[in-house]
Coordinates of C-alpha atoms in Angstrom, one line a residue:
M1 CA -0.3 -13.2 24.3
G2 CA -0.9 -17.0 23.2
N3 CA 1.3 -19.3 25.2
S4 CA 3.4 -22.6 23.7
S5 CA 0.9 -25.4 25.0
H6 CA -2.1 -23.8 26.0
P7 CA -2.7 -21.2 23.5
V8 CA -5.0 -18.1 24.2
R9 CA -8.2 -18.6 22.1
F10 CA -9.9 -15.0 23.6
R11 CA -9.3 -12.0 24.2
T12 CA -9.2 -10.4 27.1
N13 CA -8.4 -6.0 27.9
N14 CA -4.8 -5.7 28.8
N15 CA -3.4 -2.1 28.5
K16 CA 0.1 -2.1 29.0
T17 CA 3.7 -1.6 28.2
I18 CA 5.4 -4.6 27.8
V19 CA 9.1 -4.7 27.1
I20 CA 11.1 -7.1 26.8
P21 CA 14.7 -6.8 27.8
L22 CA 17.9 -8.0 24.8
T23 CA 20.4 -7.4 26.6
P24 CA 24.0 -7.4 24.6
D25 CA 25.1 -11.1 26.3
G26 CA 21.7 -12.4 27.8
P27 CA 20.3 -16.1 27.8
A28 CA 17.3 -17.4 25.9
I29 CA 14.3 -14.6 25.4
N30 CA 12.4 -15.3 28.8
L31 CA 8.8 -13.9 29.3
D32 CA 9.5 -13.8 33.6
E33 CA 11.8 -11.1 32.7
Y34 CA 9.3 -8.5 31.4
Q35 CA 9.0 -6.1 32.3
I36 CA 5.9 -3.4 32.5
I37 CA 4.9 0.0 32.0
D38 CA 1.6 0.8 33.0
K39 CA -0.4 3.5 30.9
P40 CA -1.4 6.4 32.8
A41 CA -5.6 7.2 33.5
G42 CA -8.0 7.7 30.7
L43 CA -5.5 6.9 28.1
P44 CA -7.6 5.4 25.5
Y45 CA -7.7 0.8 24.9
S46 CA -7.3 -0.4 22.2
T47 CA -6.9 -2.9 20.1
E48 CA -5.4 -3.8 16.1
Q49 CA -4.3 0.0 16.5
L50 CA -1.3 0.5 14.0
L51 CA 2.8 1.1 15.5
W52 CA 5.1 4.1 13.7
V53 CA 8.9 3.7 15.2
D54 CA 10.8 7.4 14.7
P55 CA 14.0 6.7 13.9
K56 CA 14.5 10.2 14.4
A57 CA 13.5 11.1 16.9
R58 CA 15.2 11.5 20.4
P59 CA 14.1 10.9 23.1
Q60 CA 13.1 8.2 20.8
R61 CA 9.2 8.0 19.7
L62 CA 6.3 5.9 18.8
Y63 CA 2.6 7.3 17.6
A64 CA 0.2 4.5 17.8
W65 CA -3.2 4.8 16.3
G66 CA -6.9 3.6 15.0
G67 CA -7.6 0.5 16.9
T68 CA -11.4 -0.4 18.6
E69 CA -12.1 -0.3 21.5
D70 CA -13.3 -4.1 23.0
Y71 CA -13.0 -6.8 20.8
G72 CA -15.4 -9.9 19.8
G73 CA -17.7 -7.0 22.0
P74 CA -20.3 -4.7 21.2
I75 CA -19.5 -2.4 17.5
S76 CA -16.9 0.7 19.5
P77 CA -16.5 3.6 16.9
T78 CA -12.6 3.2 16.8
V79 CA -10.2 5.1 18.4
H80 CA -9.3 8.8 16.2
E81 CA -6.7 10.1 19.3
L82 CA -3.1 9.6 18.4
R83 CA -1.2 8.4 21.4
T84 CA 2.4 8.7 21.7
F85 CA 5.4 6.9 23.6
T86 CA 7.8 8.5 24.5
R87 CA 10.9 6.8 26.0
G88 CA 12.2 7.2 29.5
D89 CA 15.6 7.2 31.5
K90 CA 16.3 4.1 32.8
E91 CA 16.1 3.7 36.2
G92 CA 18.5 0.6 36.5
E93 CA 17.7 -3.0 35.6
N94 CA 13.7 -0.3 34.4
F95 CA 12.5 0.5 31.4
T96 CA 10.6 3.3 32.0
G97 CA 8.0 5.7 29.6
T98 CA 5.3 7.8 29.1
W99 CA 2.3 7.9 27.2
T100 CA 0.4 11.3 25.7
V101 CA -2.6 11.6 23.7
E102 CA -3.6 14.3 21.0
S103 CA -6.7 16.7 21.4
R104 CA -7.6 17.1 18.3
P105 CA -8.5 14.8 15.2
P106 CA -6.0 14.1 13.0
R107 CA -6.7 15.8 9.4
D108 CA -4.8 16.4 5.5
D109 CA -2.9 18.6 4.8
S110 CA -4.2 20.0 2.0
T111 CA -7.8 19.2 2.5
S112 CA -8.3 19.9 5.7
D113 CA -10.4 16.6 4.7
A114 CA -10.8 14.9 8.5
I115 CA -8.9 10.9 8.0
L116 CA -11.1 8.2 8.3
F117 CA -10.4 6.4 12.0
K118 CA -9.8 2.3 10.9
H119 CA -8.4 -0.8 13.2
Y120 CA -7.1 -3.9 11.8
S121 CA -4.8 -1.6 8.7
T122 CA -2.3 -2.9 7.7
W123 CA 0.9 -0.2 7.8
T124 CA 4.5 0.3 8.3
T125 CA 7.2 2.6 9.0
C126 CA 9.5 3.5 6.1
N127 CA 12.0 6.2 7.4
D128 CA 11.1 8.8 8.5
V129 CA 7.0 8.1 6.8
G130 CA 4.2 6.3 9.1
I131 CA 2.1 4.6 6.7
M132 CA -1.5 2.6 6.6
L133 CA -3.5 1.1 3.2
G134 CA -7.1 0.4 3.6
G135 CA -8.7 -1.6 7.6
V136 CA -12.1 -1.5 8.5
V137 CA -14.4 1.7 9.8
V138 CA -16.2 1.2 12.4
T139 CA -19.3 3.1 13.2
P140 CA -22.2 3.3 16.0
D141 CA -24.0 1.2 13.6
F142 CA -22.2 -0.8 11.5
R143 CA -18.3 -1.5 10.0
Y144 CA -17.2 -1.3 6.8
F145 CA -14.5 -2.3 5.1
S146 CA -12.2 1.5 3.6
A147 CA -10.2 2.6 0.7
G148 CA -7.7 4.9 0.7
L149 CA -3.1 5.1 1.8
V150 CA -2.4 7.7 4.7
T151 CA 0.9 8.7 5.3
Y152 CA 2.5 10.5 8.6
N153 CA 5.4 12.8 8.3
M154 CA 6.7 12.4 11.8
T155 CA 9.3 14.7 11.2
T156 CA 6.4 17.2 10.0
G157 CA 4.0 16.3 11.4
K158 CA 2.0 16.6 8.4
W159 CA -0.8 14.3 7.3
S160 CA -2.1 13.2 3.6
N161 CA -4.7 10.7 2.7
D162 CA -4.3 9.2 -0.9
T163 CA -7.8 7.7 -2.3
R164 CA -6.2 6.8 -5.3
Q165 CA -6.5 3.4 -6.9
A166 CA -4.2 1.1 -4.4
F167 CA -4.6 -2.6 -6.2
P168 CA -5.8 -2.3 -9.4
E169 CA -7.3 -5.4 -10.2
V170 CA -10.9 -7.1 -11.3
I171 CA -11.3 -10.8 -9.6
K172 CA -14.0 -13.4 -9.8
D173 CA -17.1 -12.7 -6.5
E174 CA -18.2 -16.6 -5.1
N175 CA -20.9 -15.8 -8.1
N176 CA -18.0 -16.6 -10.4
K177 CA -19.3 -12.9 -10.6
N178 CA -16.6 -10.1 -12.8
M179 CA -15.5 -7.2 -9.0
T180 CA -14.1 -5.0 -9.0
L181 CA -11.7 -3.9 -5.7
S182 CA -12.2 -0.2 -4.9
N183 CA -8.7 0.2 -3.3
S184 CA -10.1 -2.0 -0.1
Y185 CA -7.5 -3.8 1.5
A186 CA -7.3 -6.1 4.7
G187 CA -5.6 -8.5 7.3
G188 CA -1.9 -8.1 4.8
A189 CA 1.2 -7.4 6.1
A190 CA 4.1 -5.2 5.0
V191 CA 7.3 -4.6 5.1
C192 CA 9.5 -1.2 4.1
L193 CA 12.8 -1.8 2.5
P194 CA 14.7 1.7 2.8
T195 CA 17.0 2.0 0.3
M196 CA 15.4 1.0 -2.7
G197 CA 12.5 2.8 -4.8
T198 CA 13.9 6.9 -6.7
G199 CA 16.2 8.0 -4.5
K200 CA 16.5 5.6 -2.4
G201 CA 13.7 7.0 -0.7
G202 CA 12.4 3.4 -0.1
L203 CA 9.8 1.2 -0.9
V204 CA 7.0 -0.1 1.3
F205 CA 5.9 -4.1 0.1
F206 CA 2.6 -5.7 0.9
L207 CA 2.0 -9.0 1.1
A208 CA -1.3 -11.4 1.9
G209 CA -4.3 -10.1 3.6
T210 CA -7.8 -10.4 1.6
Q211 CA -9.7 -7.6 -1.2
T212 CA -13.2 -7.4 -0.8
S213 CA -15.3 -3.8 -2.5
A214 CA -15.6 -0.6 -0.5
D215 CA -19.5 -0.8 -0.7
P216 CA -20.4 -1.3 2.4
R217 CA -22.9 -4.0 1.2
S218 CA -20.8 -6.5 0.2
R219 CA -19.9 -9.3 1.9
S220 CA -17.1 -11.1 -0.7
L221 CA -13.4 -11.5 0.7
V222 CA -11.2 -12.4 -1.4
Y223 CA -7.0 -13.4 -0.6
M224 CA -4.5 -11.0 -2.4
P225 CA -2.4 -13.3 -4.3
M226 CA 1.2 -14.5 -4.1
M227 CA 2.3 -14.6 -7.7
T228 CA 1.7 -10.6 -8.4
V229 CA 3.1 -8.3 -5.9
H230 CA 2.7 -5.4 -4.9
F231 CA 4.4 -1.9 -3.6
Y232 CA 4.5 1.6 -3.0
D233 CA 7.4 4.3 -3.6
T234 CA 7.6 6.6 -1.0
L235 CA 9.4 9.3 -3.2
T236 CA 7.2 9.6 -6.0
R237 CA 3.9 7.9 -3.7
T238 CA 3.4 5.5 -6.8
F239 CA 1.6 2.3 -6.5
H240 CA 3.2 -0.7 -8.3
K241 CA 2.8 -5.0 -9.4
Q242 CA 5.0 -7.4 -10.5
S243 CA 4.7 -10.6 -10.8
T244 CA 6.9 -13.2 -9.4
T245 CA 8.3 -16.8 -9.6
G246 CA 9.6 -19.6 -7.9
P247 CA 8.8 -23.9 -7.9
E248 CA 5.9 -23.3 -5.3
L249 CA 4.1 -20.7 -4.2
P250 CA 3.2 -19.8 -0.9
S251 CA -0.9 -20.6 0.3
L252 CA -3.1 -18.1 0.4
R253 CA -3.7 -16.1 4.2
Q254 CA -3.5 -12.7 6.0
D255 CA -2.9 -12.1 9.5
A256 CA 0.6 -13.0 8.7
C257 CA 4.0 -11.3 9.7
V258 CA 6.8 -10.0 7.5
V259 CA 9.9 -9.0 8.0
A260 CA 13.3 -7.6 5.5
T261 CA 16.7 -8.2 6.2
Q262 CA 19.5 -7.8 4.1
A263 CA 23.0 -8.7 3.5
S264 CA 25.9 -5.7 5.6
S265 CA 28.8 -7.8 3.7
D266 CA 27.6 -6.7 -0.4
G267 CA 26.6 -2.9 0.3
M268 CA 23.6 -1.2 -0.4
Q269 CA 23.2 -2.3 -3.8
S270 CA 22.1 -5.4 -2.0
S271 CA 19.2 -7.4 -1.8
Y272 CA 16.9 -7.6 0.5
E273 CA 15.1 -11.1 1.3
I274 CA 11.4 -10.3 3.4
F275 CA 10.4 -12.8 5.5
M276 CA 6.8 -14.6 5.8
F277 CA 4.9 -16.6 8.3
G278 CA 2.5 -18.2 9.5
G279 CA -1.1 -16.4 8.5
E280 CA -4.5 -18.2 9.2
A281 CA -7.1 -19.0 6.2
S282 CA -10.7 -19.6 7.1
G283 CA -10.6 -19.1 10.4
Y284 CA -7.8 -22.4 10.4
P285 CA -4.2 -21.2 10.6
V286 CA -1.6 -21.9 7.7
S287 CA 1.0 -24.1 8.1
S288 CA 4.1 -23.6 9.8
D289 CA 5.9 -23.2 6.9
V290 CA 8.7 -20.1 6.1
W291 CA 9.2 -18.2 2.8
I292 CA 11.5 -15.6 1.2
L293 CA 10.8 -13.6 -1.3
T294 CA 14.2 -11.2 -2.5
V295 CA 13.9 -8.6 -4.6
P296 CA 14.9 -7.4 -6.6
G297 CA 14.4 -10.9 -8.0
F298 CA 10.8 -11.4 -7.2
R299 CA 11.2 -15.3 -5.9
W300 CA 10.0 -17.0 -4.0
F301 CA 11.8 -20.0 -1.7
K302 CA 11.2 -21.9 0.8
A303 CA 13.1 -21.9 3.4
T304 CA 11.7 -23.9 5.5
E305 CA 9.2 -27.3 5.6
A306 CA 5.8 -26.9 7.8
D307 CA 7.3 -29.8 10.3
I308 CA 6.3 -28.7 13.3
Y309 CA 2.3 -28.1 13.9
G310 CA 3.8 -26.8 17.5
N311 CA 4.7 -23.9 15.5
V312 CA 1.8 -22.5 13.6
R313 CA 0.9 -18.4 14.3
T314 CA -2.0 -16.3 13.2
E315 CA -2.5 -13.2 14.8
H316 CA 1.4 -13.2 16.2
A317 CA 4.3 -10.2 16.0
C318 CA 7.2 -10.0 14.9
A319 CA 10.2 -8.6 13.9
V320 CA 14.4 -8.6 13.7
I321 CA 16.0 -8.4 16.5
G322 CA 20.3 -8.1 17.6
Q323 CA 22.9 -5.7 15.6
G324 CA 23.5 -8.5 12.6
R325 CA 19.8 -8.4 11.9
R326 CA 20.0 -12.1 11.4
H327 CA 17.1 -12.6 13.5
M328 CA 13.7 -12.9 13.6
I329 CA 11.8 -13.2 17.3
S330 CA 7.6 -13.5 16.8
V331 CA 6.1 -13.1 19.5
G332 CA 2.6 -14.1 20.8
G333 CA -0.5 -15.3 18.1
R334 CA -2.3 -18.4 18.5
N335 CA -1.5 -21.6 17.4
W336 CA -4.6 -23.2 17.9
D337 CA -3.7 -26.6 19.8
E338 CA -2.7 -26.6 22.9
N339 CA -1.4 -29.9 23.2
V340 CA 1.1 -29.8 20.5
E341 CA 4.6 -27.8 21.9
A342 CA 6.4 -25.8 19.7
L343 CA 10.1 -27.1 20.1
G344 CA 12.1 -24.1 20.6
W345 CA 10.2 -21.9 22.0
S346 CA 10.1 -19.7 25.2
D347 CA 6.3 -19.1 26.5
G348 CA 5.1 -18.0 23.1
I349 CA 7.9 -16.3 21.9
G350 CA 10.1 -17.7 19.4
V351 CA 13.2 -16.9 17.3
Y352 CA 14.3 -17.9 13.5
D353 CA 18.2 -17.3 12.5
M354 CA 16.9 -16.1 8.7
T355 CA 20.4 -17.4 7.2
N356 CA 20.4 -20.8 8.6
L357 CA 17.1 -20.8 7.8
S358 CA 15.6 -22.3 11.4
W359 CA 13.9 -21.8 14.5
I360 CA 17.2 -22.1 17.6
S361 CA 17.2 -21.6 21.2
P362 CA 19.1 -20.0 23.2
Y363 CA 19.1 -17.0 21.5
K364 CA 22.6 -14.9 21.8
P365 CA 22.9 -11.0 20.7
N366 CA 26.3 -11.0 19.5
G367 CA 26.0 -13.5 17.4
T368 CA 27.7 -12.9 13.5
A369 CA 25.4 -10.5 10.8
Y370 CA 23.0 -11.6 8.7
E371 CA 24.1 -12.9 5.3
K372 CA 22.0 -14.6 2.4
P373 CA 20.6 -17.9 2.9
Q374 CA 22.1 -20.6 0.9
V375 CA 19.6 -21.2 -1.2
V376 CA 19.5 -17.5 -2.5
K377 CA 22.9 -16.9 -2.7
E378 CA 23.2 -19.7 -5.6
W379 CA 20.0 -18.1 -7.1
Y380 CA 21.9 -14.8 -8.0
A381 CA 25.5 -16.7 -8.6
E382 CA 23.0 -18.0 -11.7
G383 CA 23.4 -15.2 -12.6
N384 CA 18.8 -15.0 -12.3
L385 CA 18.2 -11.5 -11.9
D386 CA 19.8 -11.3 -15.5
R387 CA 16.8 -13.2 -16.2
V388 CA 13.9 -11.1 -14.5
V389 CA 10.7 -9.4 -16.7
F390 CA 9.6 -6.7 -15.6
D391 CA 5.8 -6.3 -15.9
T392 CA 6.8 -2.7 -16.7
L393 CA 9.1 0.1 -18.3
E394 CA 7.9 2.0 -14.5
T395 CA 8.9 -1.4 -12.3
A396 CA 12.3 -1.8 -14.0
K397 CA 13.5 1.6 -13.2
I398 CA 12.7 1.5 -10.2
F399 CA 16.0 -1.0 -9.8
G400 CA 17.8 0.5 -12.8
L401 CA 17.0 -3.0 -14.1
E402 CA 15.4 -1.3 -17.4
S403 CA 17.0 -3.1 -20.3
Q404 CA 14.8 -6.4 -18.8
F405 CA 11.5 -5.0 -19.9
R406 CA 11.0 -7.0 -22.6
G407 CA 7.2 -6.5 -22.6
E408 CA 7.6 -3.1 -25.6
Q409 CA 10.0 -5.6 -27.9
T410 CA 8.6 -8.9 -27.5
Q411 CA 5.4 -7.8 -28.8
L412 CA 6.6 -7.1 -32.3
P413 CA 8.2 -10.3 -32.9
I414 CA 5.7 -12.1 -31.4
A415 CA 2.8 -11.6 -33.8
A416 CA 6.1 -11.4 -36.7
I417 CA 5.9 -14.9 -35.6
V418 CA 2.1 -15.9 -35.4
G419 CA 2.2 -14.3 -38.7
G420 CA 5.0 -15.9 -40.2
V421 CA 4.2 -19.5 -39.0
L422 CA 0.0 -19.0 -40.4
A423 CA 1.6 -18.0 -43.7
V424 CA 3.6 -20.9 -43.9
V425 CA 1.3 -23.9 -43.0
L426 CA -1.3 -21.6 -45.6
L427 CA 1.3 -21.7 -48.7
S428 CA 2.2 -25.6 -47.6
V429 CA -1.4 -26.4 -48.2
I430 CA -2.2 -24.7 -51.7
C431 CA 1.2 -26.3 -52.9
A432 CA -0.2 -30.1 -51.5
A433 CA -3.0 -29.9 -52.7
L434 CA -2.1 -28.1 -56.2
F435 CA 0.6 -31.0 -56.9
V436 CA -2.1 -33.5 -56.0
R437 CA -4.8 -32.0 -58.1
R438 CA -2.2 -32.0 -60.6
R439 CA -1.1 -35.7 -60.4
Q440 CA -4.6 -36.3 -60.4
R441 CA -4.8 -34.9 -63.8
S442 CA -2.2 -36.7 -64.9
T443 CA -3.2 -39.8 -64.4
Q444 CA -6.6 -39.6 -65.8
G445 CA -5.4 -38.3 -68.8
K446 CA -3.1 -40.7 -69.7
Q447 CA -6.0 -43.5 -68.6
N448 CA -8.6 -41.7 -71.3
H449 CA -6.8 -40.3 -73.9
S450 CA -8.3 -43.0 -75.9
E451 CA -11.5 -42.2 -75.2
L452 CA -11.9 -38.9 -75.2
D453 CA -12.9 -37.7 -79.1
K454 CA -15.9 -40.0 -78.5
A455 CA -16.9 -38.7 -75.1
P456 CA -19.3 -35.9 -74.7
L457 CA -17.6 -32.6 -73.5
E458 CA -16.9 -32.8 -69.3
A459 CA -15.7 -30.8 -66.8
S460 CA -12.3 -32.0 -66.3
D461 CA -11.1 -29.3 -63.7
K462 CA -11.1 -31.3 -60.3
L463 CA -10.9 -28.0 -58.6
L464 CA -14.2 -26.4 -60.1
D465 CA -15.9 -29.9 -58.7
S466 CA -18.0 -30.2 -55.3
T467 CA -16.4 -32.3 -53.3
P468 CA -14.6 -30.2 -51.0
I469 CA -10.9 -29.9 -50.4
H470 CA -9.3 -30.5 -46.8
E471 CA -6.3 -28.1 -46.1
L472 CA -5.2 -30.4 -43.5
P473 CA -7.3 -34.1 -43.3
P474 CA -10.7 -33.7 -41.5
G475 CA -10.9 -34.2 -38.1
I476 CA -7.6 -33.1 -37.4
K477 CA -6.5 -30.1 -35.3
A478 CA -3.7 -27.7 -36.7
H479 CA -2.6 -25.8 -33.3
E480 CA -0.8 -22.6 -35.1
L481 CA 1.5 -22.1 -32.7
L482 CA 2.7 -23.9 -28.8
V483 CA 3.2 -22.0 -25.7
A484 CA 4.8 -23.8 -22.9
N485 CA 3.1 -23.8 -19.0
R486 CA 5.4 -21.4 -17.6
G487 CA 7.2 -21.8 -14.7
A488 CA 5.4 -22.8 -11.6
G489 CA 5.5 -19.7 -8.6
E490 CA 4.2 -17.2 -9.8
L491 CA 0.3 -16.9 -9.3
Q492 CA -2.3 -19.0 -8.6
D493 CA -6.4 -17.8 -10.0
R494 CA 17.6 1.2 6.7
E495 CA 20.0 1.1 6.4
I496 CA 17.5 -0.7 8.9
A497 CA 15.0 -2.1 7.3
I498 CA 11.8 -1.4 9.7
E499 CA 9.4 -4.4 9.8
M500 CA 5.6 -4.1 10.0
H501 CA 1.7 -5.6 10.3
H502 CA -1.8 -4.7 10.8
D503 CA -2.1 -6.3 13.9
S504 CA -0.1 -7.2 16.7
R505 CA 2.9 -5.9 14.7
P506 CA 6.5 -5.7 17.2
Q507 CA 8.4 -2.6 15.0
E508 CA 11.7 -1.9 14.9
L509 CA 13.8 1.0 16.9
P510 CA 17.8 0.7 16.1
G511 CA 19.3 -1.0 19.0
N512 CA 18.9 -4.3 21.0
D513 CA 15.8 -3.9 22.7
V514 CA 12.2 -5.1 21.8
I515 CA 9.2 -3.5 23.4
R516 CA 5.9 -4.3 22.8
H517 CA 1.8 -2.1 23.8
Q518 CA -0.3 -5.6 24.7
P519 CA -1.5 -6.8 21.9
S520 CA -1.0 -4.5 19.6
F521 CA 3.4 -3.8 19.0
G522 CA 6.6 -4.4 19.8
C523 CA 10.2 -2.2 18.7
T524 CA 13.5 -2.7 19.1
L525 CA 15.8 -0.2 21.8
P526 CA 18.8 0.8 23.1
P527 CA 19.6 -0.3 25.6

């Protein structure tokens, strides 16, 4: 975990669970208040693992799976045991809990095929289903990007491995050649919108990250574009994509963190706002700005300008904290500049007010509940949701906005307009040419009338002579139809929302405490 003034530039193994108490009347969060829960001997150490929170279990549980045993050293096989943390009773001011390990590796419930063990995957919990997409498979000989979506139903205990194409895209590689992506995805961030989707079963959004060919021989990495967002409907088990808008788009990145929240005063039909912070590109952290993607508006807003470089973070963890779900906590990560302190941060921990769009200190847990930021409120108040055009009818139906899919309705009018313009232009040119030729014939007839009887017979019809007739003056290009540039920002070249990320992403359980298993997760637990 990086200190704000002395960021960590390397990693050391830490096989402990660290708890950050968030008491209702507590002052600013302080690193000195961390509590440590030791793991039993023999429990495998892992980094870049996934974490799923079981929102229904009592006592509360979370699951850890995948990850590697070492970082930056020799290749080590991915950890394949499913580890379970069960929260214990509080002993005085101390939190307790126990870790256990499943004895058998997981298998697909319908096919009995083994589930690939991965690390650096993108994961989250959506209601009672754990979601994991992509990642890296490690063998004793080499590592490679993997395809497929893995789900784990924490109520039934059933696993599923879906190898369908998640992101069916064709992109250009470094040689400007078409490369078909084979469902590979790594370094991304995912977040659940638990009350949206078919039957309000939940949607999982995937942001940032990279893709490559699933071919282990390929070394091409391509950043996910921001002009399109991909999401997964957990009830129908289908992927969707939708174009985004905005005057400006976030820069391409991986290793960012995302959280989602919803204004309770707006009711169950309210929009969700997804907040994205940090990340890196080409080995360097991106700016410290914070971005908002509102859904179903699919519109990007730049929430916070990048004016405090010390707040830059990558490989960090984020979660929504507090009963009002107004604040985002960012824990750990790297900022790459040991000489710059992050203002308002304490020991690598920052708290962001998602309504006022500012980093705050101290954090007051009993503040007011989340409300949409003013800029988002105004966007919806101006009726902009009615102007959203969905890419497919299926996507529009998910949000109950079928009338705003105009793909089939606009194709015929556009063709008719283009055809009409061409017909009018062609007819005008023909009429003009005939008029000019008739005038020429009339003038010549008057001038030469007295000589017609004397002159030899000639071809007087100028339309038959050898001079080419230009429909428009030579050298001038006629555009059949001009199309204005599209608006900038559309993509370059549960009752509680649960947040999760690829690497060290905290997740939440209902309540007020964040529990963090170093170095890869955290979640909120009630006192």
